CSV table of C-alpha atoms in Angstrom, one decimal:
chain,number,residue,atom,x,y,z
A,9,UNK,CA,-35.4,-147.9,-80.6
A,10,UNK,CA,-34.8,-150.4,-77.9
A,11,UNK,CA,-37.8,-153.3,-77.7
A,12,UNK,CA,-40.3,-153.2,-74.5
A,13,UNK,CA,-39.4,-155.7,-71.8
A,14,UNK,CA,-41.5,-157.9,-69.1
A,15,UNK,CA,-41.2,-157.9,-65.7
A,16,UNK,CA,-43.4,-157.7,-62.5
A,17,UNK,CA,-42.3,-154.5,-60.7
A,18,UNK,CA,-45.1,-152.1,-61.8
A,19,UNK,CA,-47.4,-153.7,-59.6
A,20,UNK,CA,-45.2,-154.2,-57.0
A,21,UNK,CA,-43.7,-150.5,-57.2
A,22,UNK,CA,-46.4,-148.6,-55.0
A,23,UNK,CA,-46.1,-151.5,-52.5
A,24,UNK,CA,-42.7,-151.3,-52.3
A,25,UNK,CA,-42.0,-147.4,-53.0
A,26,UNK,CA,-44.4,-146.8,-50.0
A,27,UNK,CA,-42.2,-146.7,-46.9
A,28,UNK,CA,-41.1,-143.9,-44.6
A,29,UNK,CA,-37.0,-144.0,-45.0
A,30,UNK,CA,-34.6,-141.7,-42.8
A,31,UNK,CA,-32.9,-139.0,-44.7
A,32,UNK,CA,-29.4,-139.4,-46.2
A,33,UNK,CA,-26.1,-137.0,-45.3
A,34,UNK,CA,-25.5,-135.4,-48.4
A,35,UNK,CA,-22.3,-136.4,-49.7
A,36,UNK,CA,-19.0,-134.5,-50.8
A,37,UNK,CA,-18.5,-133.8,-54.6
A,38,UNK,CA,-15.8,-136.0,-56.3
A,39,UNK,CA,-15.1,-133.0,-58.4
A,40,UNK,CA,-14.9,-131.0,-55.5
A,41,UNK,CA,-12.7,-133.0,-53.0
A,42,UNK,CA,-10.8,-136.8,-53.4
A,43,UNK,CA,-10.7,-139.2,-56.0
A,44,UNK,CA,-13.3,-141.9,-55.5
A,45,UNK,CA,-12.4,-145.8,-55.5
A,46,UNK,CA,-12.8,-147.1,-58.9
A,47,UNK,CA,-15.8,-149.4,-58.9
A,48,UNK,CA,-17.3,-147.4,-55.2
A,49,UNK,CA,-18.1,-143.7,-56.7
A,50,UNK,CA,-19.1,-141.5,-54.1
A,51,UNK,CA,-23.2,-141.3,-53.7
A,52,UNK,CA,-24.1,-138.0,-54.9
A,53,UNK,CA,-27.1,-136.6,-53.3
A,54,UNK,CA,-29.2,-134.9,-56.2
A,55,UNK,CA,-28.9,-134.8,-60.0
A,56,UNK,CA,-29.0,-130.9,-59.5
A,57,UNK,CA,-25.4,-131.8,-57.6
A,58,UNK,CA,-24.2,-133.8,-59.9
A,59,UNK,CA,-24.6,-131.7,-62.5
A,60,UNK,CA,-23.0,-128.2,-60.8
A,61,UNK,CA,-20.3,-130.2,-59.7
A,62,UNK,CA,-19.5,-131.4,-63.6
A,63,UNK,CA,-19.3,-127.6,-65.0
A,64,UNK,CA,-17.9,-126.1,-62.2
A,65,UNK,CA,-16.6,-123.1,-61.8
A,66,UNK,CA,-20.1,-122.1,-64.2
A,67,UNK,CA,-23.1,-122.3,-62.3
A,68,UNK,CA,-26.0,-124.5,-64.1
A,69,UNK,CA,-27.8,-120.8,-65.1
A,70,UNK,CA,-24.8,-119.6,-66.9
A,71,UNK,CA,-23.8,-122.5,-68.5
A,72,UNK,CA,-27.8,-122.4,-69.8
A,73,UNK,CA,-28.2,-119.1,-70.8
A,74,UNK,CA,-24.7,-118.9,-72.5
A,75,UNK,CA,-24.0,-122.1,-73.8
A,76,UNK,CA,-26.7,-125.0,-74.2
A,77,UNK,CA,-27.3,-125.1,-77.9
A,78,UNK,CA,-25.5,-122.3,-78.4
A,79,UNK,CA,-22.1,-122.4,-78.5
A,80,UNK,CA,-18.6,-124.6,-77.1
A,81,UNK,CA,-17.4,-124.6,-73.8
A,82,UNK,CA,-13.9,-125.8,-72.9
A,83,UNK,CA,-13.3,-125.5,-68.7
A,84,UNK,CA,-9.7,-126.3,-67.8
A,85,UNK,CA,-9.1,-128.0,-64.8
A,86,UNK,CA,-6.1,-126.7,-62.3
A,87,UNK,CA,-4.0,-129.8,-62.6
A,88,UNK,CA,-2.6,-129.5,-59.1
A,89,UNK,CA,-6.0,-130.3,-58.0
A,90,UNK,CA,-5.2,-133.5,-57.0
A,91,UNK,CA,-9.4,-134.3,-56.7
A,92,UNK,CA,-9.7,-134.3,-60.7
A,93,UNK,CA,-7.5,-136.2,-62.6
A,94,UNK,CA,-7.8,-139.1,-60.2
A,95,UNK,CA,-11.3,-139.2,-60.6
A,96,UNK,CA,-11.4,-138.8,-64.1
A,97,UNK,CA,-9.4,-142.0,-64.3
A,98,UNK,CA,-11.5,-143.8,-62.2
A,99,UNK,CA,-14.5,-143.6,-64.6
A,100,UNK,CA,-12.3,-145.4,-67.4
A,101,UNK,CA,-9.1,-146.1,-68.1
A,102,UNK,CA,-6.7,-147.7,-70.7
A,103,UNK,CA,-5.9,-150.6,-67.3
A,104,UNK,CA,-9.5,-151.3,-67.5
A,105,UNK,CA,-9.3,-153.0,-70.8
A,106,UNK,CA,-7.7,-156.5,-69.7
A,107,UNK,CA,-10.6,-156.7,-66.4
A,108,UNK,CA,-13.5,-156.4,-68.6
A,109,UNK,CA,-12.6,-158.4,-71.8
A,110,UNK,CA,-11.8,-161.1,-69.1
A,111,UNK,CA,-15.1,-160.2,-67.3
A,112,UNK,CA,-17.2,-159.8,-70.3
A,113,UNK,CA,-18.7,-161.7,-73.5
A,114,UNK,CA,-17.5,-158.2,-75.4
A,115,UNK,CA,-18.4,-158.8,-78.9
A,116,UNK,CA,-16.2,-156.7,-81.9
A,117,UNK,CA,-19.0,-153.8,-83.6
A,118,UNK,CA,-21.7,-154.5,-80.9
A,119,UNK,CA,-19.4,-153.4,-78.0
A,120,UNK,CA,-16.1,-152.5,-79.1
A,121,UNK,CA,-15.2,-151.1,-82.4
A,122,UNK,CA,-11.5,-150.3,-83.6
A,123,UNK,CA,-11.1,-147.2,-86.5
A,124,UNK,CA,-8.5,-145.1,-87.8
A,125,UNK,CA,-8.8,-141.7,-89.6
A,126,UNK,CA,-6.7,-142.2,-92.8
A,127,UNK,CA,-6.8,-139.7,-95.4
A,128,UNK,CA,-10.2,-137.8,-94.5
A,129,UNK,CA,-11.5,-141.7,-94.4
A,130,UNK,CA,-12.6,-143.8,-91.4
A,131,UNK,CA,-11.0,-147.3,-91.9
A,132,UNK,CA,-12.7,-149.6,-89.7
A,133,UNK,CA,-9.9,-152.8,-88.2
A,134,UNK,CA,-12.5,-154.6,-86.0
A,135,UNK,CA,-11.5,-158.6,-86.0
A,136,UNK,CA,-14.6,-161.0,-85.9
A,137,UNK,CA,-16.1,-162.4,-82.6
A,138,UNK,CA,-15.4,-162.2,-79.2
A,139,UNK,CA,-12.9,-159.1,-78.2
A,140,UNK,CA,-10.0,-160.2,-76.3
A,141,UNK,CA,-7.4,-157.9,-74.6
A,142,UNK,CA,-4.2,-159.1,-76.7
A,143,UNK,CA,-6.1,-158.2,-80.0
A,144,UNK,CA,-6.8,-155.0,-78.9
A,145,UNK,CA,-3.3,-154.0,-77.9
A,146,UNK,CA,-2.1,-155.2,-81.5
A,147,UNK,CA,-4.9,-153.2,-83.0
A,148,UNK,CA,-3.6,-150.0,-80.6
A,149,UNK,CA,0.0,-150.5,-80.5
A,150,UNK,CA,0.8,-152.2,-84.4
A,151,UNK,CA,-2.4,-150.4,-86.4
A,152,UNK,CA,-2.6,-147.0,-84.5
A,153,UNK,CA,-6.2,-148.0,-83.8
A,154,UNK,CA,-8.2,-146.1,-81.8
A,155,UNK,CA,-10.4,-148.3,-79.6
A,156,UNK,CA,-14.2,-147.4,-79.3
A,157,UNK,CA,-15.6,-148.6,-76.3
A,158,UNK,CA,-20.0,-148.4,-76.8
A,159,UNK,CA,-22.0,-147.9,-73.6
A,160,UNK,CA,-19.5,-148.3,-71.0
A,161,UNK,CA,-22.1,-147.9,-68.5
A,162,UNK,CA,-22.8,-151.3,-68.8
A,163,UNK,CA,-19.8,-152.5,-66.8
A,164,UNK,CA,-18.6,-149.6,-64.8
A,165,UNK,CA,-20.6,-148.3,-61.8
A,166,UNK,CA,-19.0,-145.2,-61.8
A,167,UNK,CA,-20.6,-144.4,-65.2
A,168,UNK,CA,-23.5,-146.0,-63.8
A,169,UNK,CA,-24.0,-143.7,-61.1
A,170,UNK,CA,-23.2,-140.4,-63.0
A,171,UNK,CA,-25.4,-141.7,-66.3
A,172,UNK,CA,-28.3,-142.3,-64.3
A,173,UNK,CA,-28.3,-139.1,-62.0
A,174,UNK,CA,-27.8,-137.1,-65.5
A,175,UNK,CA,-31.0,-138.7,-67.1
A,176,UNK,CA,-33.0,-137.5,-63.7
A,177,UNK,CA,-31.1,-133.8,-64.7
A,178,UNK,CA,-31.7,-133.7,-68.6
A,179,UNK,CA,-35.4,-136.0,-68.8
A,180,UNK,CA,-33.6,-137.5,-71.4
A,181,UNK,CA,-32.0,-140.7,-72.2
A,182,UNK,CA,-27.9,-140.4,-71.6
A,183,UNK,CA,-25.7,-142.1,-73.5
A,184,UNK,CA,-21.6,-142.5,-73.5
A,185,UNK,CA,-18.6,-144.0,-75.5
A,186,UNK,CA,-14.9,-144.2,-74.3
A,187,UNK,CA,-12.3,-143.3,-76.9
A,188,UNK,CA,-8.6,-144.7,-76.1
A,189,UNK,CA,-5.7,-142.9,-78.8
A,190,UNK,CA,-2.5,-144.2,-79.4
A,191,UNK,CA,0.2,-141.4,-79.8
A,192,UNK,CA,0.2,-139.7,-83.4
A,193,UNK,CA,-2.9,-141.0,-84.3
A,194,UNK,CA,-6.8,-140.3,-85.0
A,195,UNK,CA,-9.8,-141.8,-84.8
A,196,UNK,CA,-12.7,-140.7,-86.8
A,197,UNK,CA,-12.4,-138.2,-89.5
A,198,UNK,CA,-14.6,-134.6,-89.2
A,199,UNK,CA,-18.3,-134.8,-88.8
A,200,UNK,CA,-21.1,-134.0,-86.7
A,201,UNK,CA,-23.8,-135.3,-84.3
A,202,UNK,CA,-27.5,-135.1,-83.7
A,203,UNK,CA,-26.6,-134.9,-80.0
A,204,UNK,CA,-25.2,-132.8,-77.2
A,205,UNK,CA,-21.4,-134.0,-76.2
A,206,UNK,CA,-19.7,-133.6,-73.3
A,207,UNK,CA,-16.0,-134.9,-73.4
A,208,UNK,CA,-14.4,-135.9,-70.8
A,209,UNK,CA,-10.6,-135.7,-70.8
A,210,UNK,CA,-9.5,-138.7,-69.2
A,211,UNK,CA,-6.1,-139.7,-69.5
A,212,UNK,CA,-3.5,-137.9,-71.4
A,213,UNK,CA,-4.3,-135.1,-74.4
A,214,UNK,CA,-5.6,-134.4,-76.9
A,215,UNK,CA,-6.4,-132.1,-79.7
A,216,UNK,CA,-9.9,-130.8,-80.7
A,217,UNK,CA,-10.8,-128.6,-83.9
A,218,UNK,CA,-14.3,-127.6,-83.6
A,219,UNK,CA,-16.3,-125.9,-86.4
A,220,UNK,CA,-19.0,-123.4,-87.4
A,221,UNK,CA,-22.2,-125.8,-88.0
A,222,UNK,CA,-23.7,-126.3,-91.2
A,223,UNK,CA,-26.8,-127.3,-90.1
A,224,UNK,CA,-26.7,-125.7,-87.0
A,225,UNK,CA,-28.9,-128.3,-83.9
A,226,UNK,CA,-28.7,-131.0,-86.2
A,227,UNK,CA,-30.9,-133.8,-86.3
A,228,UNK,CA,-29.0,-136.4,-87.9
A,229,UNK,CA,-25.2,-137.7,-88.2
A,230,UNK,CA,-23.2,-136.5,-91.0
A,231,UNK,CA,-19.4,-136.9,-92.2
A,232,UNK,CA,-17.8,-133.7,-93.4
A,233,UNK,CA,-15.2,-133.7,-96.0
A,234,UNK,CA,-12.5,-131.9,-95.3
A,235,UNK,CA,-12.5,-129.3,-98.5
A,236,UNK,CA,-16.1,-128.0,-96.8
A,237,UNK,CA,-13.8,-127.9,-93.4
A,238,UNK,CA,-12.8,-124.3,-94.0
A,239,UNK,CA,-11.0,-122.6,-90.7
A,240,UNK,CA,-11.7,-124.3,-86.7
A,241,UNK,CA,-13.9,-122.2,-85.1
A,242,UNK,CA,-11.8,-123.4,-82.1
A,243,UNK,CA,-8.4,-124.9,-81.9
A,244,UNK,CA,-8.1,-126.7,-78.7
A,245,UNK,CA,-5.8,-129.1,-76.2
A,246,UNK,CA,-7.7,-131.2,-73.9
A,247,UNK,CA,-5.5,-131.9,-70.9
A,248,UNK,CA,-6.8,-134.8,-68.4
A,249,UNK,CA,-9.2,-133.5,-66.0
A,250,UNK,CA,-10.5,-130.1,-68.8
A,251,UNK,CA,-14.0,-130.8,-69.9
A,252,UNK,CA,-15.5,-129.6,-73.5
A,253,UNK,CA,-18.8,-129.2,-74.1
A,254,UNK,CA,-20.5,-128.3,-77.9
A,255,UNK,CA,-24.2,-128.5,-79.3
A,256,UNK,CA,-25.6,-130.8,-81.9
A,257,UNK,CA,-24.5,-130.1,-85.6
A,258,UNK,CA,-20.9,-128.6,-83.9
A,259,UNK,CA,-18.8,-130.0,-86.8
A,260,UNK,CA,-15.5,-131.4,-85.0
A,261,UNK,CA,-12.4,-133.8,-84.9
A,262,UNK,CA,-9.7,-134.4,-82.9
A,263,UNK,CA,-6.3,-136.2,-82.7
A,264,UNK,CA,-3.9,-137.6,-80.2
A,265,UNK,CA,-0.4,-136.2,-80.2
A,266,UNK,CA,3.0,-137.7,-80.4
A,267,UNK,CA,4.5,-139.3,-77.0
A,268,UNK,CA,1.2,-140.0,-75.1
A,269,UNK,CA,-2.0,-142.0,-75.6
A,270,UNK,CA,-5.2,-140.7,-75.3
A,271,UNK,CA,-8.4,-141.6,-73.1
A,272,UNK,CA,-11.6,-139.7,-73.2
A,273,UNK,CA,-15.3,-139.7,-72.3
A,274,UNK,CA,-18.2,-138.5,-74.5
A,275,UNK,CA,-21.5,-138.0,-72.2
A,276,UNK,CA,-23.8,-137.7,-75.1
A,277,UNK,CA,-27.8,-136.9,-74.4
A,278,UNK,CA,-30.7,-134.8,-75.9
A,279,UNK,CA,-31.0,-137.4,-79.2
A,280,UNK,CA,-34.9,-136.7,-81.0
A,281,UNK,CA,-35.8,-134.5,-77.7
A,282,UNK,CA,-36.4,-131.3,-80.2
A,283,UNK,CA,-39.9,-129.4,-80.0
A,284,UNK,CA,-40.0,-131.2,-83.6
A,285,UNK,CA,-40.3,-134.7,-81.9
A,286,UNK,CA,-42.6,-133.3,-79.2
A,287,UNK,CA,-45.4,-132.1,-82.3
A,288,UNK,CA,-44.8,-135.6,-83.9
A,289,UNK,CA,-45.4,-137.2,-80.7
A,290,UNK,CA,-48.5,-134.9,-79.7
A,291,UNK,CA,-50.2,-134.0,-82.8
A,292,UNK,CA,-52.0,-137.7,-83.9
A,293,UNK,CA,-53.5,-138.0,-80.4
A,294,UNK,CA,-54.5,-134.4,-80.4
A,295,UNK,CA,-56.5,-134.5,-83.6
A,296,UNK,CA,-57.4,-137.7,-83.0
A,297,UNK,CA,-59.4,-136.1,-79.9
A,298,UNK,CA,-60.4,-133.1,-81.7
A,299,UNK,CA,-62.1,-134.9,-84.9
A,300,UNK,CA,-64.3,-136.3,-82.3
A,301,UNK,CA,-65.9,-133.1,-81.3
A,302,UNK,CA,-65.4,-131.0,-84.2
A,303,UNK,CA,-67.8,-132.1,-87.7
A,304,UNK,CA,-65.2,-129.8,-90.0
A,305,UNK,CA,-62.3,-131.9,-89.1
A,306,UNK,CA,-64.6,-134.7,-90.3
A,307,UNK,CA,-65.2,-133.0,-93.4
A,308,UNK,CA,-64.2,-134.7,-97.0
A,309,UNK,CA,-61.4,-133.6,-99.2
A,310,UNK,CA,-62.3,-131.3,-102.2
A,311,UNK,CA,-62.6,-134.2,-105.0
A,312,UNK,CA,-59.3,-134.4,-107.3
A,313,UNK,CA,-57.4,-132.9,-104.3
A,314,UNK,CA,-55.0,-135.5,-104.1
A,315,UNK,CA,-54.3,-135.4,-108.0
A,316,UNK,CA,-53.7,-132.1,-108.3
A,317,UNK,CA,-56.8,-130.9,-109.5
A,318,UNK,CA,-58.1,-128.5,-107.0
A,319,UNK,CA,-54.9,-126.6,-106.0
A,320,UNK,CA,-55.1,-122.9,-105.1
A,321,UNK,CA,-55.4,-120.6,-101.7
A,322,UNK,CA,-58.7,-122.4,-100.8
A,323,UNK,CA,-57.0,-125.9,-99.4
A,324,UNK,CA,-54.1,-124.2,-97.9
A,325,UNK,CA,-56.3,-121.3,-96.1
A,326,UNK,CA,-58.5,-124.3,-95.1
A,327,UNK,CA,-55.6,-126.4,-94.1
A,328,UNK,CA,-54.1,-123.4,-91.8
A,329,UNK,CA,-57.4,-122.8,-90.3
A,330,UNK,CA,-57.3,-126.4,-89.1
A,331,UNK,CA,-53.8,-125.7,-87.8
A,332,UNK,CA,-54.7,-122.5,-85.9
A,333,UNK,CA,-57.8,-124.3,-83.9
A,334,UNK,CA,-55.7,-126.8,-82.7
A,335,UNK,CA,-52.9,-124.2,-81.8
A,336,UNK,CA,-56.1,-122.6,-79.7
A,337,UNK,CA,-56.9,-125.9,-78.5
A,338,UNK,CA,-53.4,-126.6,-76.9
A,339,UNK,CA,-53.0,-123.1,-75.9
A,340,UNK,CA,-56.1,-122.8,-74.0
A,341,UNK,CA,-55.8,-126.3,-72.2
A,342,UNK,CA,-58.8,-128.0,-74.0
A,343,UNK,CA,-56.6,-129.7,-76.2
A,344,UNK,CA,-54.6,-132.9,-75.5
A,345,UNK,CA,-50.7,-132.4,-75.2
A,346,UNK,CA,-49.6,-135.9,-73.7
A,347,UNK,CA,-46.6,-136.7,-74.8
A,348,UNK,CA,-47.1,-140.6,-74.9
A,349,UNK,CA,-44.5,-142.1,-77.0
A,350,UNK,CA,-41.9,-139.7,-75.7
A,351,UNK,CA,-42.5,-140.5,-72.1
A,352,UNK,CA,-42.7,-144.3,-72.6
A,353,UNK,CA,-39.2,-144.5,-74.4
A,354,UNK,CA,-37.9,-142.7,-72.0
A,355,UNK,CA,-39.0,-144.5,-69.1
A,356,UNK,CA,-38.4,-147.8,-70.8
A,357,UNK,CA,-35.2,-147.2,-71.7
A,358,UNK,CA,-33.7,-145.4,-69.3
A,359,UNK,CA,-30.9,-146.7,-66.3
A,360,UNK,CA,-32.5,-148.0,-63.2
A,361,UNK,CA,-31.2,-146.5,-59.9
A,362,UNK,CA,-28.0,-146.8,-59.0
A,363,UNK,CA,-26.7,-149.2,-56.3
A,364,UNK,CA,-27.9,-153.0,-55.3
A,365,UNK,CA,-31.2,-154.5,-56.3
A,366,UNK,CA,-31.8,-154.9,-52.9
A,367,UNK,CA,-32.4,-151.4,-52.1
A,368,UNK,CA,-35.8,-151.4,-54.3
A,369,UNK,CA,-36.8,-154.0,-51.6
A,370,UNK,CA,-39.6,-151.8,-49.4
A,371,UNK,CA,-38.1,-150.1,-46.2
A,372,UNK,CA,-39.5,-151.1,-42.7
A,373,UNK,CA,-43.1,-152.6,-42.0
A,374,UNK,CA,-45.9,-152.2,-45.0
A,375,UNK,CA,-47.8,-149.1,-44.4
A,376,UNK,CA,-51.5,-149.1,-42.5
A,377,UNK,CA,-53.9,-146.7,-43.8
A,378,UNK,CA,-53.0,-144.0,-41.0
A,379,UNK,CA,-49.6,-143.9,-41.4
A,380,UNK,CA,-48.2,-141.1,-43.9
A,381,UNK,CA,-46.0,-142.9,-46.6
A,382,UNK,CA,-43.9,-141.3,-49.3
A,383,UNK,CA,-42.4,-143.0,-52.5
A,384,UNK,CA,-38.9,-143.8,-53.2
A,385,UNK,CA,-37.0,-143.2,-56.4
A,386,UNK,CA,-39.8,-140.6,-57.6
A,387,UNK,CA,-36.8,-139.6,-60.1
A,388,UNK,CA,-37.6,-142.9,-61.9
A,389,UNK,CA,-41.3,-142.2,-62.1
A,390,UNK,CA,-43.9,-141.2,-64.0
A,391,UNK,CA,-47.7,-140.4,-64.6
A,392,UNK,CA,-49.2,-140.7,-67.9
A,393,UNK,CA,-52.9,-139.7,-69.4
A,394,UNK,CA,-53.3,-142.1,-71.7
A,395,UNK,CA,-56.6,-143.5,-73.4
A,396,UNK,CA,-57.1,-147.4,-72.0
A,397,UNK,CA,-56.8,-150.2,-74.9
A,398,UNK,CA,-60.5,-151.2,-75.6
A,399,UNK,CA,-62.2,-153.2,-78.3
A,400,UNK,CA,-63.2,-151.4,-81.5
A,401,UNK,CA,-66.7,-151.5,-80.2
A,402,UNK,CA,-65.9,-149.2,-77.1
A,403,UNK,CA,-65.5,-145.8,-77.1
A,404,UNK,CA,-61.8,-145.2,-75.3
A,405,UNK,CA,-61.8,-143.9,-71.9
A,406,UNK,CA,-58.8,-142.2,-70.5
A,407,UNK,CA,-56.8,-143.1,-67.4
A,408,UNK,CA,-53.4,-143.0,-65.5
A,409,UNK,CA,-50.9,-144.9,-65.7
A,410,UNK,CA,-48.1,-145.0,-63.1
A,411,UNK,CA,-44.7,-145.3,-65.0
A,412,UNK,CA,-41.2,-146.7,-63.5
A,413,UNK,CA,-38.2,-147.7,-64.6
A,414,UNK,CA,-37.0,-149.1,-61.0
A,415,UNK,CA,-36.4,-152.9,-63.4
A,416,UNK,CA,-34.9,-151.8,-66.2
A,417,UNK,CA,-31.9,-153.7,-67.1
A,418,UNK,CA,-27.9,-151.8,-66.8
A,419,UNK,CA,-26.5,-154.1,-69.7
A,420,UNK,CA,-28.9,-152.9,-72.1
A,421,UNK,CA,-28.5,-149.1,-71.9
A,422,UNK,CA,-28.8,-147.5,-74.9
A,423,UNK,CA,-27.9,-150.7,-77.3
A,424,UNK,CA,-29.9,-151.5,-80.3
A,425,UNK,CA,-31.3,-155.2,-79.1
A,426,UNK,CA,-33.4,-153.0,-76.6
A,427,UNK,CA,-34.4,-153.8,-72.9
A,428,UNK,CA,-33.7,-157.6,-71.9
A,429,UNK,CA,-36.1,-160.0,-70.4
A,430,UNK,CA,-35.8,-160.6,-67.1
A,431,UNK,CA,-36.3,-164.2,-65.3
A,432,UNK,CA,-39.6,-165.0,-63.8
A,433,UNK,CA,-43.0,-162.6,-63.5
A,434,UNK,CA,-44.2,-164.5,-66.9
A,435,UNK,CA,-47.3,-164.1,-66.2
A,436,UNK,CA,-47.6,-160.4,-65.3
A,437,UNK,CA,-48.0,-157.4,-67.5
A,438,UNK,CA,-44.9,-155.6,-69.8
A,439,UNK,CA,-43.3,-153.0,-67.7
A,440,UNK,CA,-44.0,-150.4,-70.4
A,441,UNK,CA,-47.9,-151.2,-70.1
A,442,UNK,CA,-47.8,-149.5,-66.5
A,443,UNK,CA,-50.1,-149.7,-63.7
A,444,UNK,CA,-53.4,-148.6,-64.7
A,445,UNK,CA,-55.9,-146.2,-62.2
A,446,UNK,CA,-59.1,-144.0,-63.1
A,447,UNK,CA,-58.6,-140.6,-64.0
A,448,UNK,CA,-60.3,-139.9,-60.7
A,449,UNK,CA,-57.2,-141.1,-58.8
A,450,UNK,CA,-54.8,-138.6,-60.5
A,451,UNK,CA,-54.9,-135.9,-57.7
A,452,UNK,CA,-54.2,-138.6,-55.5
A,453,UNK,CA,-51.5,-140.0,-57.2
A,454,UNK,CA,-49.9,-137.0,-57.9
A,455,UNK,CA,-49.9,-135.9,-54.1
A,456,UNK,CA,-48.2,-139.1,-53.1
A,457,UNK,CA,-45.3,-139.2,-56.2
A,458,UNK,CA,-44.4,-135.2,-54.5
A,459,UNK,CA,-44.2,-136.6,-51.1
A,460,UNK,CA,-40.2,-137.3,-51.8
A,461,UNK,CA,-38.5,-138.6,-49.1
């Protein structure tokens, strides 16, 4: 996962997030009215918004309680609407290529890759080095490549501004990848993902087989070959402007078809966000707490246990009953279920706001003690029980730490080398440590982080 980062805006985030600001108008759907400008996307005014306007005609309830992890959902788009397919093309197109090669030190596998399905078989063509706009229209035009464009994010604001309003929506980090198709061509041959996709038709068409899953919500990646393929679930042409959503583990490919190229989105998110991860992440603090005030947790192993030589009902019955107290535990509140290292990532990782740094800069005159203040950007914050880092000769104490993720840095979204380093503040604290306050101050806390603006 990505590395922690420095930086000095935890202590400065209750400073600055405490200002009274006037309430925005909210603002017309894209989806719902004209294109936007390329690089000046509309502001939407709530992630709830964002996210009716992307499946609409479904409201967010039906597409819950038919759809999320359960099955594909292709929406068609009228394409007289003239409010779509413009601003579908203004979150990526093929034009955008020469701009941001130009623009950008875009590096061949880190940001870019080129492949080709051949045979069942991904071939991968990426060159060495830097990527540069005449390269990839060899690679597209001469080798039939389809171009694979990591993170765009990074450079375009209007995938800025929907990726960041999404991860308020989901909790969970959102990722994305443009795909750009020559004519008669395909990209990657059949597998499946430990993610849920949204694809975006952007430009063009193109053609989707979707398949029954073999492992159905998986949790990792997996090829497919195509003997184990057996008959599409669901046979269908993306036009620009349709959108297709399928769970983790759908099995799928698709294909570009002769005469046009092919440009298309994937909004990917929910990655390790399974009640799976959430035990991993909860259980060692949990009987970590719990072998402190219960002696049978403390209690040795029968001898020989680990070789073999005491198996039988007794362990097992023993180990359940272990299991079943701290089930009771949880269940009845008296148990820890602070989800640390799920909450951290998250928040470290994550896209800051969208729009100029500047508007993280407080609002008006610092607050007196009787004025009422609320915080800004409570999307991007959080409160966490933790226990506070002692020596080995002090019982930990717990406290609260205050969360943000107003600092985090847009280039490094969801790549591997993690959160950058920002200039300056080298003296103050990693972001990810938080700012620290007694457990008395929780109340507190949490009554100013729900006085939203």
């Amino acid at each position: 996962m990505p590395k922690s980062r420095r930086g000095g805006a935890v202590k400065r985030a209750v400073k600055r997030a405490a200002a009274v600001v006037p309430e925005q108008e909210e603002a017309e759907l894209p989806l719902k009215r004209g294109a936007a400008e390329p690089e000046c996307p509309l502001l939407f005014h709530s992630p709830d918004a964002l996210f009716a306007s992307l499946i609409a005609p479904f409201s967010p309830e039906q597409f819950f309680s038919e759809h999320w992890e359960k099955k594909p959902l292709h929406l068609r788009r009228d394409q007289r609407d003239a409010s779509v397919g413009p601003y579908y093309r203004s979150l990526f197109s093929l034009a955008d290529l020469p701009a941001l090669c130009a623009r950008h030190d875009l590096q061949f596998y880190r940001d870019v890759n080129a492949v080709r399905c051949v045979g069942g078989k991904k071939k991968v063509l990426n060159r060495t080095g830097r990527v540069r706009s005449d390269a990839l229209n060899k690679l597209i035009t001469q080798s039939k490549a389809t171009v694979q464009f990591h993170q765009p994010q990074r450079f375009k604001d209007a995938l800025w501004q929907i990726q960041e309003k999404l991860e308020s929506f989901f909790g969970a980090l959102v990722g994305s990848n443009v795909y750009l198709t020559p004519p008669d061509s395909q990209g990657l041959p059949a597998h499946y993902d430990d993610v849920e996709v949204f694809i975006l038709q952007l430009e063009g068409q193109k053609h989707w087989r979707l398949y029954s899953p073999t492992v159905p919500l998986a949790a990792d990646y997996s090829l497919v070959p195509e003997e184990q393929l057996g008959s599409p679930s669901h046979d269908l042409l993306l036009q620009e402007g349709d959108l297709l959503y399928f769970p983790r583990g759908t099995i799928h490919q698709a294909n570009a078809l002769p005469g046009a190229h092919s440009t298309h989105l994937t909004i990917s998110t929910f990655q390790k966000m399974s009640w799976s991860d959430l035990l991993l992440d909860v259980l060692p603090g949990l009987l970590s707490d719990s072998s402190r005030t219960d002696v049978r947790l403390r209690h040795g192993l029968p001898p020989r246990l680990l070789l073999g030589g005491c198996e039988g009902e007794g362990p097992r019955r023993t180990l359940a009953a272990h299991l079943r107290h701290l089930a009771d535990r949880v269940e009845s509140d008296t148990g820890g279920m602070s989800s640390v290292g799920l909450k951290r990532d998250f928040i470290t990782n994550r896209l800051p706001p969208y729009g100029p740094e500047e508007q993280l800069e407080p609002v008006g005159r610092l607050p007196q003690l009787q004025d009422s203040v609320c915080l800004t950007f409570t999307e991007h914050m959080l409160l966490s029980l933790e226990p506070t880092h002692r020596t080995a000769d002090e019982a930990p104490e717990m406290a609260v730490f205050v969360l943000h993720s107003l600092r985090n840095q847009r280039k490094s979204h969801m790549m591997s080398e993690g959160p950058q380093e920002p200039e300056g503040d080298e003296e103050e604290p990693h972001v990810s440590s938080g700012l620290q306050f007694p457990l008395s101050h929780l109340g507190a806390l949490q009554q100013l982080q729900q006085e939203e603006r």
